[in-house]
Short mmCIF file of C-alpha atoms in Angstrom, two decimals:
data_model
loop_
_atom_site.label_atom_id
_atom_site.label_comp_id
_atom_site.label_asym_id
_atom_site.label_seq_id
_atom_site.Cartn_x
_atom_site.Cartn_y
_atom_site.Cartn_z
CA MET A 32 -7.82 3.16 1.98
CA SER A 33 -7.38 6.80 1.00
CA LEU A 34 -8.12 8.59 -2.24
CA ASN A 35 -4.89 9.92 -3.85
CA CYS A 36 -5.11 12.74 -6.38
CA GLY A 37 -2.34 14.35 -8.42
CA ILE A 38 -2.80 17.97 -9.41
CA VAL A 39 -1.36 19.01 -12.79
CA GLY A 40 -1.51 22.03 -15.06
CA LEU A 41 0.52 24.71 -16.86
CA THR A 42 2.45 27.16 -14.80
CA ASN A 43 0.28 30.10 -13.64
CA SER A 44 -2.95 28.18 -14.14
CA GLY A 45 -3.93 28.51 -10.46
CA LYS A 46 -2.98 24.98 -9.52
CA THR A 47 -1.48 25.79 -6.17
CA THR A 48 -4.36 28.14 -5.32
CA ILE A 49 -6.76 25.23 -5.89
CA PHE A 50 -4.50 23.02 -3.82
CA ASN A 51 -4.54 25.47 -0.94
CA CYS A 52 -8.36 25.59 -1.09
CA VAL A 53 -8.63 21.84 -0.68
CA SER A 54 -5.60 20.87 1.41
CA ASN A 55 -5.07 21.22 5.19
CA THR A 56 -1.43 21.97 4.27
CA LYS A 57 -0.84 25.35 2.62
CA ALA A 58 1.77 25.93 -0.12
CA GLU A 59 3.22 29.20 -1.39
CA ALA A 60 1.70 30.37 -4.67
CA SER A 61 3.82 32.50 -7.00
CA ASN A 62 3.29 34.58 -10.12
CA PHE A 63 6.76 33.56 -11.41
CA ALA A 64 6.96 30.60 -13.80
CA PHE A 65 9.00 27.59 -12.63
CA SER A 66 9.61 29.11 -9.14
CA ALA A 67 8.59 25.84 -7.42
CA ILE A 68 11.39 23.37 -6.83
CA LYS A 69 9.36 20.50 -5.40
CA SER A 70 5.83 18.99 -5.40
CA ASN A 71 3.47 20.06 -2.68
CA LEU A 72 2.01 17.27 -0.58
CA GLY A 73 -1.20 17.74 1.37
CA MET A 74 -4.29 16.07 2.80
CA ALA A 75 -7.90 17.21 2.72
CA ASP A 76 -10.93 16.09 4.77
CA VAL A 77 -13.79 14.59 2.70
CA PRO A 78 -16.88 16.78 3.27
CA ASP A 79 -19.66 14.51 4.43
CA PRO A 80 -22.49 16.08 6.57
CA ARG A 81 -23.72 12.55 7.46
CA LEU A 82 -20.73 12.04 9.70
CA TYR A 83 -21.60 15.01 11.91
CA GLU A 84 -25.29 14.08 11.99
CA ILE A 85 -24.37 10.67 13.27
CA ASP A 86 -22.16 12.26 15.89
CA GLU A 87 -25.05 14.48 17.07
CA LEU A 88 -26.77 11.25 18.12
CA ILE A 89 -23.76 9.19 19.23
CA LYS A 90 -21.88 11.99 21.06
CA SER A 91 -18.41 10.57 20.41
CA ALA A 92 -15.26 11.97 21.93
CA LYS A 93 -13.98 12.90 18.45
CA VAL A 94 -15.05 12.92 14.83
CA VAL A 95 -12.67 11.65 12.16
CA PRO A 96 -13.54 12.29 8.50
CA ALA A 97 -12.22 10.32 5.53
CA THR A 98 -9.29 11.99 3.86
CA VAL A 99 -7.89 12.69 0.36
CA ASN A 100 -4.10 12.72 -0.26
CA LEU A 101 -2.96 15.39 -2.72
CA THR A 102 0.19 15.86 -4.74
CA ASP A 103 0.49 19.26 -6.40
CA LEU A 104 3.13 19.23 -9.19
CA PRO A 105 5.07 22.39 -9.97
CA GLY A 106 3.57 24.09 -13.06
CA LEU A 107 4.50 22.37 -16.32
CA ALA A 108 5.27 23.86 -19.71
CA LYS A 109 5.39 22.65 -23.30
CA GLY A 110 8.36 20.31 -23.60
CA ALA A 111 8.35 19.33 -19.89
CA SER A 112 8.72 15.66 -20.82
CA HIS A 113 11.97 16.57 -22.60
CA GLY A 114 13.30 18.72 -19.78
CA GLU A 115 11.74 22.11 -20.45
CA GLY A 116 10.67 24.18 -17.50
CA VAL A 117 10.78 21.96 -14.41
CA GLY A 118 11.38 19.03 -16.70
CA ASN A 119 9.76 15.62 -16.22
CA VAL A 120 11.45 14.83 -12.87
CA PHE A 121 8.20 15.65 -11.00
CA LEU A 122 5.94 13.51 -13.17
CA SER A 123 7.03 10.39 -11.22
CA ASP A 124 5.51 12.06 -8.11
CA ILE A 125 1.97 11.44 -9.37
CA GLN A 126 2.48 8.05 -10.93
CA LYS A 127 1.00 6.18 -8.01
CA THR A 128 -1.97 8.50 -7.52
CA SER A 129 -5.48 7.23 -8.19
CA ALA A 130 -6.68 10.16 -10.29
CA LEU A 131 -5.54 13.42 -11.85
CA ILE A 132 -6.95 16.89 -11.25
CA HIS A 133 -6.04 18.95 -14.31
CA VAL A 134 -6.34 22.67 -13.49
CA ILE A 135 -6.86 24.83 -16.57
CA ARG A 136 -6.74 28.61 -16.62
CA CYS A 137 -10.04 30.11 -17.71
CA PHE A 138 -9.63 33.69 -16.53
CA ASP A 139 -7.98 36.95 -17.74
CA ASP A 140 -5.47 38.74 -15.59
CA ALA A 141 -3.12 41.38 -17.00
CA THR A 142 -0.88 41.09 -13.95
CA LEU A 143 -0.38 37.34 -14.42
CA ALA A 144 1.28 36.48 -17.68
CA HIS A 145 0.31 33.28 -19.46
CA ILE A 146 3.29 31.20 -20.46
CA GLU A 147 1.89 30.71 -23.98
CA GLY A 148 1.01 34.44 -24.38
CA SER A 149 -2.78 34.06 -24.46
CA ILE A 150 -5.73 32.39 -22.72
CA ASN A 151 -6.76 29.28 -24.58
CA PRO A 152 -7.95 26.40 -22.35
CA VAL A 153 -8.33 23.85 -25.11
CA ARG A 154 -4.73 24.45 -26.23
CA ASP A 155 -3.50 24.33 -22.64
CA LYS A 156 -5.20 21.01 -22.11
CA GLU A 157 -3.63 19.59 -25.18
CA ILE A 158 -0.20 20.75 -24.04
CA ILE A 159 -0.47 18.88 -20.77
CA ASP A 160 -1.98 15.88 -22.47
CA LEU A 161 1.01 15.65 -24.82
CA GLU A 162 3.52 15.87 -21.96
CA LEU A 163 1.74 12.98 -20.16
CA GLN A 164 1.46 10.98 -23.37
CA VAL A 165 5.22 11.36 -24.07
CA ARG A 166 5.93 10.18 -20.51
CA ASP A 167 3.67 7.08 -20.98
CA LEU A 168 5.18 6.43 -24.44
CA ASP A 169 8.66 6.22 -22.93
CA LEU A 170 7.51 3.78 -20.25
CA ILE A 171 5.74 1.56 -22.79
CA GLU A 172 8.72 1.54 -25.13
CA ARG A 173 10.97 0.40 -22.30
CA LYS A 174 8.45 -2.35 -21.43
CA ILE A 175 8.36 -3.53 -25.05
CA LEU A 176 12.15 -3.89 -25.05
CA LYS A 177 12.01 -6.12 -21.97
CA TYR A 178 9.32 -8.31 -23.51
CA GLU A 179 11.29 -8.57 -26.79
CA LYS A 180 14.20 -10.10 -24.91
CA ILE A 181 11.82 -12.69 -23.32
CA ALA A 182 10.07 -13.37 -26.65
CA LYS A 183 13.35 -14.47 -28.26
CA SER A 184 13.03 -17.71 -26.26
CA GLY A 185 9.62 -18.35 -27.91
CA ASP A 186 7.53 -17.23 -24.91
CA LYS A 187 3.97 -16.92 -26.23
CA GLU A 188 2.75 -14.62 -23.44
CA ALA A 189 5.63 -12.24 -24.13
CA LYS A 190 4.53 -12.04 -27.78
CA ASN A 191 0.95 -11.27 -26.71
CA ALA A 192 2.23 -8.54 -24.46
CA ILE A 193 4.23 -6.98 -27.24
CA THR A 194 1.18 -6.95 -29.55
CA PHE A 195 -0.89 -5.22 -26.90
CA LEU A 196 1.76 -2.72 -25.96
CA LEU A 197 2.45 -1.84 -29.62
CA TYR A 198 -1.31 -1.10 -29.96
CA LEU A 199 -1.02 1.34 -26.98
CA LYS A 200 2.11 2.85 -28.43
CA GLU A 201 0.28 3.61 -31.69
CA LYS A 202 -2.61 5.23 -29.76
CA LEU A 203 -0.20 7.49 -27.81
CA GLU A 204 1.67 8.38 -30.94
CA ASN A 205 -1.71 9.54 -32.34
CA PHE A 206 -2.28 11.80 -29.27
CA THR A 207 -4.88 9.53 -27.68
CA ASN A 208 -5.14 9.29 -23.90
CA LEU A 209 -5.25 5.63 -22.82
CA ARG A 210 -8.25 6.22 -20.53
CA ASP A 211 -10.29 6.88 -23.67
CA ILE A 212 -9.72 3.45 -25.31
CA GLN A 213 -11.11 0.10 -24.35
CA ILE A 214 -8.66 -1.77 -22.08
CA THR A 215 -9.94 -4.80 -20.17
CA GLU A 216 -9.32 -5.26 -16.49
CA LYS A 217 -7.30 -8.42 -17.27
CA GLU A 218 -5.07 -6.54 -19.78
CA GLU A 219 -4.48 -3.78 -17.24
CA GLU A 220 -3.56 -6.18 -14.47
CA THR A 221 -1.42 -8.40 -16.66
CA TYR A 222 0.58 -5.82 -18.62
CA LEU A 223 0.19 -2.37 -17.08
CA ASN A 224 -0.03 -2.56 -13.30
CA ASP A 225 3.66 -1.85 -12.73
CA LEU A 226 3.86 1.07 -15.21
CA PHE A 227 1.44 3.55 -13.42
CA LEU A 228 0.60 5.18 -16.73
CA LEU A 229 -0.48 8.81 -16.42
CA THR A 230 -2.97 8.96 -19.32
CA LEU A 231 -4.70 5.81 -18.05
CA LYS A 232 -5.73 7.58 -14.84
CA PRO A 233 -9.20 9.07 -14.51
CA VAL A 234 -9.10 12.83 -14.83
CA ILE A 235 -11.14 15.73 -13.49
CA TYR A 236 -10.71 19.01 -15.37
CA VAL A 237 -10.95 22.04 -13.17
CA CYS A 238 -11.84 25.23 -15.08
CA ASN A 239 -10.31 27.94 -12.89
CA VAL A 240 -12.54 30.94 -13.65
CA ASP A 241 -12.82 34.55 -12.43
CA ASP A 242 -14.98 35.46 -9.43
CA THR A 243 -17.98 36.61 -11.51
CA SER A 244 -18.05 33.32 -13.39
CA ALA A 245 -18.15 31.07 -10.26
CA ILE A 246 -21.73 29.93 -10.80
CA VAL A 247 -22.16 29.35 -14.57
CA GLY A 248 -18.63 29.55 -15.88
CA ASN A 249 -17.57 31.71 -18.88
CA ASP A 250 -16.76 31.44 -22.54
CA TYR A 251 -13.33 29.93 -21.80
CA SER A 252 -14.80 27.14 -19.55
CA LYS A 253 -17.58 26.46 -22.05
CA LYS A 254 -15.00 25.85 -24.81
CA LEU A 255 -13.13 23.40 -22.65
CA ILE A 256 -16.35 21.54 -21.64
CA GLU A 257 -17.30 21.27 -25.34
CA ALA A 258 -13.80 19.99 -26.22
CA VAL A 259 -13.90 17.09 -23.71
CA THR A 260 -17.53 16.03 -24.37
CA ASN A 261 -16.51 12.64 -25.68
CA GLU A 262 -13.79 11.94 -23.07
CA LYS A 263 -14.14 9.74 -19.97
CA SER A 264 -13.73 12.64 -17.59
CA GLU A 265 -15.42 15.07 -15.29
CA VAL A 266 -15.38 18.89 -15.52
CA ILE A 267 -15.76 21.24 -12.54
CA VAL A 268 -15.94 25.03 -12.62
CA ILE A 269 -14.21 26.66 -9.67
CA ALA A 270 -13.32 30.32 -9.01
CA GLY A 271 -9.97 29.59 -7.38
CA LYS A 272 -9.25 33.11 -6.07
CA LEU A 273 -12.76 33.38 -4.57
CA GLU A 274 -12.47 29.89 -3.04
CA SER A 275 -9.11 30.77 -1.51
CA GLU A 276 -10.60 33.88 0.16
CA ILE A 277 -13.41 31.72 1.56
CA ALA A 278 -10.98 29.09 2.77
CA GLU A 279 -8.99 31.69 4.74
CA LEU A 280 -11.99 32.67 6.89
CA ASP A 281 -11.82 31.20 10.40
CA SER A 282 -15.55 31.20 11.15
CA GLU A 283 -17.85 28.64 9.53
CA GLU A 284 -20.62 31.24 9.75
CA ASP A 285 -18.50 33.77 7.84
CA ARG A 286 -17.73 31.20 5.20
CA LYS A 287 -21.47 30.49 4.72
CA LEU A 288 -22.23 34.22 4.41
CA PHE A 289 -19.40 34.63 1.91
CA LEU A 290 -20.76 31.73 -0.15
CA GLN A 291 -24.24 33.17 -0.07
CA ASP A 292 -23.02 36.54 -1.26
CA ALA A 293 -21.28 34.79 -4.15
CA GLY A 294 -24.45 32.89 -4.99
CA LEU A 295 -22.95 29.50 -4.08
CA ASN A 296 -24.49 26.76 -1.99
CA GLU A 297 -21.14 25.17 -1.03
CA PRO A 298 -17.41 25.50 -1.76
CA GLY A 299 -16.49 24.26 -5.27
CA VAL A 300 -13.79 22.13 -3.73
CA ASN A 301 -16.51 19.98 -2.04
CA ARG A 302 -17.91 19.27 -5.49
CA LEU A 303 -14.34 18.43 -6.65
CA ILE A 304 -13.88 15.77 -3.99
CA ARG A 305 -17.33 14.29 -4.61
CA SER A 306 -16.53 14.13 -8.33
CA ALA A 307 -13.29 12.27 -7.51
CA TYR A 308 -15.26 9.73 -5.46
CA LYS A 309 -17.75 9.23 -8.28
CA LEU A 310 -14.99 8.89 -10.92
CA LEU A 311 -13.21 6.20 -8.91
CA ASN A 312 -16.37 4.37 -7.78
CA LEU A 313 -15.68 5.09 -4.13
CA GLN A 314 -18.10 5.35 -1.21
CA SER A 315 -18.07 5.78 2.55
CA PHE A 316 -19.13 3.72 5.50
CA PHE A 317 -19.09 4.73 9.13
CA THR A 318 -18.07 3.36 12.56
CA ALA A 319 -19.54 5.07 15.60
CA GLY A 320 -19.05 4.67 19.33
CA PRO A 321 -18.14 6.53 22.52
CA LYS A 322 -14.50 7.06 21.46
CA GLU A 323 -15.01 8.23 17.89
CA THR A 324 -17.29 8.55 14.93
CA ARG A 325 -15.27 7.90 11.78
CA ALA A 326 -15.79 7.78 7.99
CA TRP A 327 -13.94 5.15 5.90
CA THR A 328 -13.39 5.06 2.16
CA ILE A 329 -13.95 1.88 0.19
CA LYS A 330 -14.55 0.88 -3.41
CA GLN A 331 -18.14 0.20 -4.38
CA GLY A 332 -18.83 -3.57 -4.30
CA MET A 333 -16.50 -4.31 -1.38
CA THR A 334 -17.64 -6.99 1.08
CA ALA A 335 -18.00 -6.52 4.84
CA GLN A 336 -14.79 -8.52 5.33
CA GLN A 337 -12.84 -6.32 2.91
CA ALA A 338 -14.27 -3.22 4.55
CA ALA A 339 -13.06 -4.55 7.91
CA GLY A 340 -9.58 -4.81 6.42
CA VAL A 341 -9.66 -1.08 5.61
CA ILE A 342 -10.03 -0.47 9.35
CA HIS A 343 -7.31 -2.93 10.34
CA SER A 344 -5.88 -6.15 8.84
CA ASP A 345 -6.67 -8.00 12.08
CA LEU A 346 -10.36 -7.30 11.62
CA GLU A 347 -10.27 -8.78 8.15
CA ARG A 348 -8.25 -11.83 9.13
CA GLY A 349 -10.40 -12.61 12.20
CA PHE A 350 -13.73 -11.47 10.76
CA ILE A 351 -16.78 -13.12 12.34
CA ARG A 352 -19.68 -10.91 11.36
CA ALA A 353 -20.73 -7.31 10.85
CA GLU A 354 -23.47 -5.60 12.77
CA VAL A 355 -25.13 -3.20 10.34
CA MET A 356 -27.55 -0.27 10.48
CA THR A 357 -28.02 2.41 7.88
CA TYR A 358 -27.35 6.10 8.36
CA GLN A 359 -30.97 6.84 7.45
CA ASP A 360 -32.33 4.41 10.09
CA LEU A 361 -30.18 5.87 12.82
CA LEU A 362 -31.35 9.38 11.97
CA GLN A 363 -34.97 8.23 11.96
CA TYR A 364 -34.91 6.18 15.17
CA LYS A 365 -32.25 8.27 17.02
CA THR A 366 -30.56 5.39 18.94
CA GLU A 367 -29.09 1.95 18.13
CA HIS A 368 -31.54 0.41 20.58
CA ALA A 369 -34.52 1.99 18.77
CA VAL A 370 -33.14 0.76 15.44
CA LYS A 371 -33.02 -2.78 16.89
CA GLU A 372 -36.59 -2.46 18.25
CA ALA A 373 -37.76 -1.44 14.80
CA GLY A 374 -36.22 -4.55 13.31
CA LYS A 375 -33.76 -2.52 11.21
CA PHE A 376 -30.53 -3.80 12.80
CA ARG A 377 -28.89 -6.62 10.84
CA LEU A 378 -26.21 -9.20 11.31
CA GLU A 379 -24.30 -9.78 8.07
CA GLY A 380 -21.62 -12.27 7.02
CA LYS A 381 -18.29 -11.76 5.30
CA ASN A 382 -19.87 -11.64 1.78
CA TYR A 383 -22.29 -8.82 2.53
CA ILE A 384 -21.82 -5.97 0.05
CA VAL A 385 -21.38 -2.76 2.06
CA LYS A 386 -23.65 0.11 0.96
CA ASP A 387 -22.80 3.79 1.00
CA GLY A 388 -23.83 5.21 4.40
CA ASP A 389 -23.80 1.86 6.25
CA ILE A 390 -22.77 2.04 9.91
CA LEU A 391 -20.78 -1.07 10.77
CA HIS A 392 -19.58 -2.67 14.01
CA ILE A 393 -17.14 -5.54 13.17
CA ARG A 394 -17.02 -8.59 15.37
CA PHE A 395 -13.73 -10.47 15.07
CA ASN A 396 -11.41 -12.93 16.77
CA VAL A 397 -7.68 -13.35 16.23
#
């Protein structure tokens, strides 16, 4: 299982700069509107110091962090859903992502024109919201037409579906994002799973600020934060230009010094990835041995057998038991043997709920 995030925003908002800060794959950023002709695809390592602390004790041949998949859409514009700018052709690229990262320009730069003529983060947010809402509205209207054909035969379930979808249609027509209304898990699974609605996805707003505002933000970011207070969303303040300069440094020591000079404890992109995990109720467990120490991403509440399936389907199918110790216990006692001697090593069955930071060894037979 990997976290998938789609990056959206108006053209010249600094989207691709943020993408390059996070991703192992670099894309060309441009000052020209609509210069991109395709979405950028990338992958980022999930920052997790625990992984390397475990490896200090295990001494594996390699360390493999969990990863985040990223899709960076070309910059959008007002009317994109109707073909303006790059049009809506790229919106389908992020339909199957788990969450949206909405980058919003919160900085002044006389050399970088704003497509709307002025810096106004609340307006810019609403422009992108509208484009995503129009896209979702089109998908829902098509779905209603399909159910109407079925309902003509007297199918009761089809009539229920139409009632529910008409409710969503009304909300979208009143500029409401679907993530901000109450939709049950059953309703989502029954009626919406195949639509991949964009406004239903969790969102993280990234206020892209100037270098001097990297720590506490600025008036622009404060206005955006105030505007989304009642939304089901996260807001992160990142100085994209500053972060990109840090990301380009080859030495870890140089990056730390650069961060210290800027008054930062860590790169903002680390906070971004952690926020995505929190928003999607994700957590990590570890496997460790001579060949590799690796982090794996799972949803909170997953069982040991389900976690085994994230490693390989054979492990889930032939699951016997999980040998479990916590990251904290390994750090305290230094070796697996010492953890066992302290009575902290456990054997757990298939229904054991895996905790964040658990170190698992799966026993299986196929």
